[in-house]
PDB file of C-alpha atoms in Angstrom:
ATOM      1  CA  MET T   1     130.424  62.238 114.842  1.00 43.00           C
ATOM      2  CA  GLY T   2     129.231  64.032 117.953  1.00 42.00           C
ATOM      3  CA  ARG T   3     131.109  67.301 117.491  1.00 44.00           C
ATOM      4  CA  GLU T   4     129.873  70.438 119.176  1.00 49.00           C
ATOM      5  CA  ASN T   5     129.459  73.490 117.008  1.00 56.00           C
ATOM      6  CA  ARG T   6     128.959  77.195 117.676  1.00 50.00           C
ATOM      7  CA  VAL T   7     128.337  79.727 114.898  1.00 53.00           C
ATOM      8  CA  THR T   8     126.661  83.114 114.574  1.00 49.00           C
ATOM      9  CA  THR T   9     124.033  83.166 111.824  1.00 53.00           C
ATOM     10  CA  LEU T  10     123.814  85.854 109.128  1.00 77.00           C
ATOM     11  CA  GLY T  11     120.412  85.045 107.650  1.00 93.00           C
ATOM     12  CA  ARG T  12     117.502  83.112 109.046  1.00 96.00           C
ATOM     13  CA  LEU T  13     117.936  80.387 111.626  1.00 97.00           C
ATOM     14  CA  ILE T  14     115.566  77.532 110.777  1.00 97.00           C
ATOM     15  CA  ALA T  15     115.122  74.250 112.672  1.00 98.00           C
ATOM     16  CA  ILE T  16     113.450  71.120 111.309  1.00 98.00           C
ATOM     17  CA  GLY T  17     113.113  67.856 113.182  1.00 95.00           C
ATOM     18  CA  ASP T  18     112.035  64.260 112.830  1.00 96.00           C
ATOM     19  CA  ILE T  19     111.609  63.771 109.089  1.00 97.00           C
ATOM     20  CA  HIS T  20     111.735  59.960 109.560  1.00 97.00           C
ATOM     21  CA  GLY T  21     112.110  59.001 105.914  1.00 97.00           C
ATOM     22  CA  HIS T  22     109.440  61.329 104.521  1.00 98.00           C
ATOM     23  CA  SER T  23     111.298  62.971 101.646  1.00 98.00           C
ATOM     24  CA  LEU T  24     108.144  64.434 100.098  1.00 98.00           C
ATOM     25  CA  ALA T  25     107.317  66.278 103.338  1.00 98.00           C
ATOM     26  CA  LEU T  26     110.896  67.564 103.533  1.00 98.00           C
ATOM     27  CA  LYS T  27     110.713  68.786  99.927  1.00 98.00           C
ATOM     28  CA  ARG T  28     107.477  70.654 100.673  1.00 98.00           C
ATOM     29  CA  ILE T  29     108.973  72.303 103.761  1.00 98.00           C
ATOM     30  CA  LEU T  30     112.023  73.382 101.763  1.00 98.00           C
ATOM     31  CA  GLU T  31     109.836  74.736  98.955  1.00 98.00           C
ATOM     32  CA  ALA T  32     107.942  76.793 101.532  1.00 98.00           C
ATOM     33  CA  ILE T  33     110.996  78.242 103.283  1.00 97.00           C
ATOM     34  CA  GLN T  34     113.340  78.512 100.266  1.00 96.00           C
ATOM     35  CA  PRO T  35     116.651  78.413 102.184  1.00 96.00           C
ATOM     36  CA  THR T  36     119.476  80.552 100.785  1.00 95.00           C
ATOM     37  CA  GLU T  37     123.230  80.522 101.303  1.00 94.00           C
ATOM     38  CA  ARG T  38     122.795  83.080 104.110  1.00 95.00           C
ATOM     39  CA  ASP T  39     120.417  80.856 106.075  1.00 96.00           C
ATOM     40  CA  THR T  40     121.375  78.314 108.697  1.00 97.00           C
ATOM     41  CA  LEU T  41     119.226  75.217 108.569  1.00 97.00           C
ATOM     42  CA  VAL T  42     119.497  73.091 111.701  1.00 98.00           C
ATOM     43  CA  MET T  43     118.228  69.579 111.156  1.00 98.00           C
ATOM     44  CA  LEU T  44     117.381  68.119 114.556  1.00 98.00           C
ATOM     45  CA  GLY T  45     117.947  64.463 113.702  1.00 97.00           C
ATOM     46  CA  ASP T  46     115.834  61.409 112.972  1.00 97.00           C
ATOM     47  CA  TYR T  47     116.147  61.602 109.189  1.00 98.00           C
ATOM     48  CA  VAL T  48     115.724  57.842 108.770  1.00 97.00           C
ATOM     49  CA  ASN T  49     113.397  55.002 109.750  1.00 95.00           C
ATOM     50  CA  ARG T  50     109.678  54.430 109.553  1.00 92.00           C
ATOM     51  CA  GLY T  51     108.919  56.477 106.408  1.00 95.00           C
ATOM     52  CA  PRO T  52     109.141  55.272 102.806  1.00 96.00           C
ATOM     53  CA  ASP T  53     112.206  57.189 101.576  1.00 98.00           C
ATOM     54  CA  SER T  54     115.057  57.566 104.048  1.00 98.00           C
ATOM     55  CA  ARG T  55     117.475  57.377 101.119  1.00 98.00           C
ATOM     56  CA  GLY T  56     115.768  60.356  99.492  1.00 98.00           C
ATOM     57  CA  VAL T  57     115.899  62.343 102.730  1.00 98.00           C
ATOM     58  CA  ILE T  58     119.646  61.862 103.056  1.00 98.00           C
ATOM     59  CA  GLU T  59     120.147  62.725  99.373  1.00 98.00           C
ATOM     60  CA  ILE T  60     118.232  65.980  99.915  1.00 98.00           C
ATOM     61  CA  LEU T  61     120.320  66.812 102.984  1.00 98.00           C
ATOM     62  CA  VAL T  62     123.595  66.124 101.169  1.00 98.00           C
ATOM     63  CA  GLU T  63     122.458  68.465  98.382  1.00 97.00           C
ATOM     64  CA  LEU T  64     121.393  71.110 100.906  1.00 97.00           C
ATOM     65  CA  GLU T  65     124.965  71.299 102.192  1.00 95.00           C
ATOM     66  CA  GLN T  66     125.748  73.093  98.916  1.00 93.00           C
ATOM     67  CA  ARG T  67     122.809  75.550  99.126  1.00 92.00           C
ATOM     68  CA  CYS T  68     122.865  76.810 102.704  1.00 95.00           C
ATOM     69  CA  HIS T  69     124.662  76.423 106.006  1.00 96.00           C
ATOM     70  CA  LEU T  70     123.311  73.011 106.964  1.00 98.00           C
ATOM     71  CA  VAL T  71     123.844  71.825 110.522  1.00 98.00           C
ATOM     72  CA  PRO T  72     122.742  68.198 110.743  1.00 98.00           C
ATOM     73  CA  LEU T  73     122.342  66.898 114.272  1.00 98.00           C
ATOM     74  CA  LEU T  74     122.557  63.229 115.088  1.00 97.00           C
ATOM     75  CA  GLY T  75     119.278  61.685 116.239  1.00 97.00           C
ATOM     76  CA  ASN T  76     118.829  58.402 118.052  1.00 95.00           C
ATOM     77  CA  HIS T  77     117.764  56.697 114.815  1.00 96.00           C
ATOM     78  CA  GLU T  78     120.978  57.751 113.075  1.00 97.00           C
ATOM     79  CA  GLU T  79     122.965  56.593 116.107  1.00 96.00           C
ATOM     80  CA  LEU T  80     121.355  53.159 115.811  1.00 95.00           C
ATOM     81  CA  MET T  81     121.961  53.107 112.079  1.00 97.00           C
ATOM     82  CA  LEU T  82     125.643  53.935 112.503  1.00 97.00           C
ATOM     83  CA  ALA T  83     126.044  51.366 115.286  1.00 97.00           C
ATOM     84  CA  SER T  84     124.428  48.717 113.064  1.00 96.00           C
ATOM     85  CA  ARG T  85     127.622  48.570 111.005  1.00 96.00           C
ATOM     86  CA  THR T  86     129.666  47.141 113.869  1.00 95.00           C
ATOM     87  CA  SER T  87     127.226  45.241 116.074  1.00 94.00           C
ATOM     88  CA  LEU T  88     124.659  42.620 115.164  1.00 95.00           C
ATOM     89  CA  HIS T  89     122.725  43.481 118.337  1.00 95.00           C
ATOM     90  CA  SER T  90     122.614  47.167 117.302  1.00 94.00           C
ATOM     91  CA  GLU T  91     121.577  46.185 113.784  1.00 95.00           C
ATOM     92  CA  ASN T  92     118.706  44.088 115.161  1.00 95.00           C
ATOM     93  CA  CYS T  93     117.596  46.942 117.446  1.00 95.00           C
ATOM     94  CA  TRP T  94     117.769  49.384 114.539  1.00 95.00           C
ATOM     95  CA  ARG T  95     115.801  47.089 112.232  1.00 94.00           C
ATOM     96  CA  HIS T  96     113.132  46.633 114.923  1.00 93.00           C
ATOM     97  CA  ASP T  97     112.833  50.419 115.372  1.00 93.00           C
ATOM     98  CA  GLY T  98     112.267  51.227 111.693  1.00 93.00           C
ATOM     99  CA  GLY T  99     115.583  50.289 110.112  1.00 95.00           C
ATOM    100  CA  ASP T 100     113.952  47.797 107.759  1.00 95.00           C
ATOM    101  CA  ALA T 101     111.995  50.682 106.191  1.00 96.00           C
ATOM    102  CA  THR T 102     115.265  52.571 105.761  1.00 97.00           C
ATOM    103  CA  LEU T 103     116.964  49.566 104.178  1.00 97.00           C
ATOM    104  CA  ALA T 104     113.975  49.037 101.863  1.00 97.00           C
ATOM    105  CA  SER T 105     114.521  52.540 100.476  1.00 97.00           C
ATOM    106  CA  TYR T 106     117.994  51.379  99.364  1.00 97.00           C
ATOM    107  CA  GLY T 107     116.956  48.082  97.775  1.00 94.00           C
ATOM    108  CA  ASP T 108     114.732  45.045  98.068  1.00 91.00           C
ATOM    109  CA  ASP T 109     117.309  42.822  99.756  1.00 92.00           C
ATOM    110  CA  LEU T 110     117.453  44.954 102.948  1.00 93.00           C
ATOM    111  CA  SER T 111     121.250  44.937 103.024  1.00 94.00           C
ATOM    112  CA  LEU T 112     123.511  47.493 104.714  1.00 95.00           C
ATOM    113  CA  ALA T 113     125.814  47.056 101.704  1.00 96.00           C
ATOM    114  CA  ASN T 114     123.322  48.983  99.542  1.00 97.00           C
ATOM    115  CA  ILE T 115     123.821  52.206 101.498  1.00 97.00           C
ATOM    116  CA  PRO T 116     126.274  54.453  99.604  1.00 97.00           C
ATOM    117  CA  ASP T 117     129.477  55.549 101.319  1.00 97.00           C
ATOM    118  CA  ALA T 118     128.422  59.184 100.831  1.00 97.00           C
ATOM    119  CA  HIS T 119     125.372  58.560 103.032  1.00 98.00           C
ATOM    120  CA  TRP T 120     127.443  56.945 105.786  1.00 98.00           C
ATOM    121  CA  GLU T 121     129.882  59.864 105.550  1.00 98.00           C
ATOM    122  CA  PHE T 122     127.023  62.338 105.896  1.00 98.00           C
ATOM    123  CA  LEU T 123     125.805  60.596 109.044  1.00 98.00           C
ATOM    124  CA  GLU T 124     129.334  60.617 110.445  1.00 97.00           C
ATOM    125  CA  ARG T 125     129.481  64.412 109.911  1.00 96.00           C
ATOM    126  CA  CYS T 126     126.395  65.001 112.049  1.00 98.00           C
ATOM    127  CA  HIS T 127     126.844  67.015 115.219  1.00 97.00           C
ATOM    128  CA  SER T 128     125.653  66.247 118.732  1.00 96.00           C
ATOM    129  CA  SER T 129     124.635  69.869 119.328  1.00 97.00           C
ATOM    130  CA  TYR T 130     124.645  73.326 117.779  1.00 97.00           C
ATOM    131  CA  GLU T 131     124.882  76.619 119.620  1.00 96.00           C
ATOM    132  CA  THR T 132     124.314  80.203 118.518  1.00 94.00           C
ATOM    133  CA  GLU T 133     124.543  83.312 120.675  1.00 92.00           C
ATOM    134  CA  ASP T 134     120.895  82.874 121.680  1.00 94.00           C
ATOM    135  CA  HIS T 135     120.024  79.195 121.172  1.00 96.00           C
ATOM    136  CA  ILE T 136     121.247  75.682 121.855  1.00 97.00           C
ATOM    137  CA  PHE T 137     119.963  72.888 119.627  1.00 98.00           C
ATOM    138  CA  VAL T 138     120.069  69.179 120.506  1.00 97.00           C
ATOM    139  CA  HIS T 139     118.115  66.105 119.550  1.00 96.00           C
ATOM    140  CA  ALA T 140     115.864  65.030 122.416  1.00 88.00           C
ATOM    141  CA  ASN T 141     114.822  61.396 122.313  1.00 78.00           C
TER     142      ASN T 141
END
């Protein structure tokens, strides 16, 4: 979590931010841009919370890691989600800021236990920033 990254892109450099649990919108964006293995897709964070399908968003992002050079950045909502595993205060803050919608996408009982390990591992792989020769990408709260 929080690693810095610097890579030169070969194909297109594409940035997408603030999906907030809207997997259908993410699917439509991806259909429009059709990322290839040569493209670098920088996701600017805030994949979860508020929308109806945070689980679906993370599943799409995990799959995208196999299709293109995906650079997922950690947003403040993912930071809260990760912190919710170790602090009841953080969990309450996260739930208040949209975490209940995220948990609902994983099951009716709103339990952190329903979130698959692969999704936690994806969030832990997210970077704090990404830098190319011409650009620096960060999540701005």
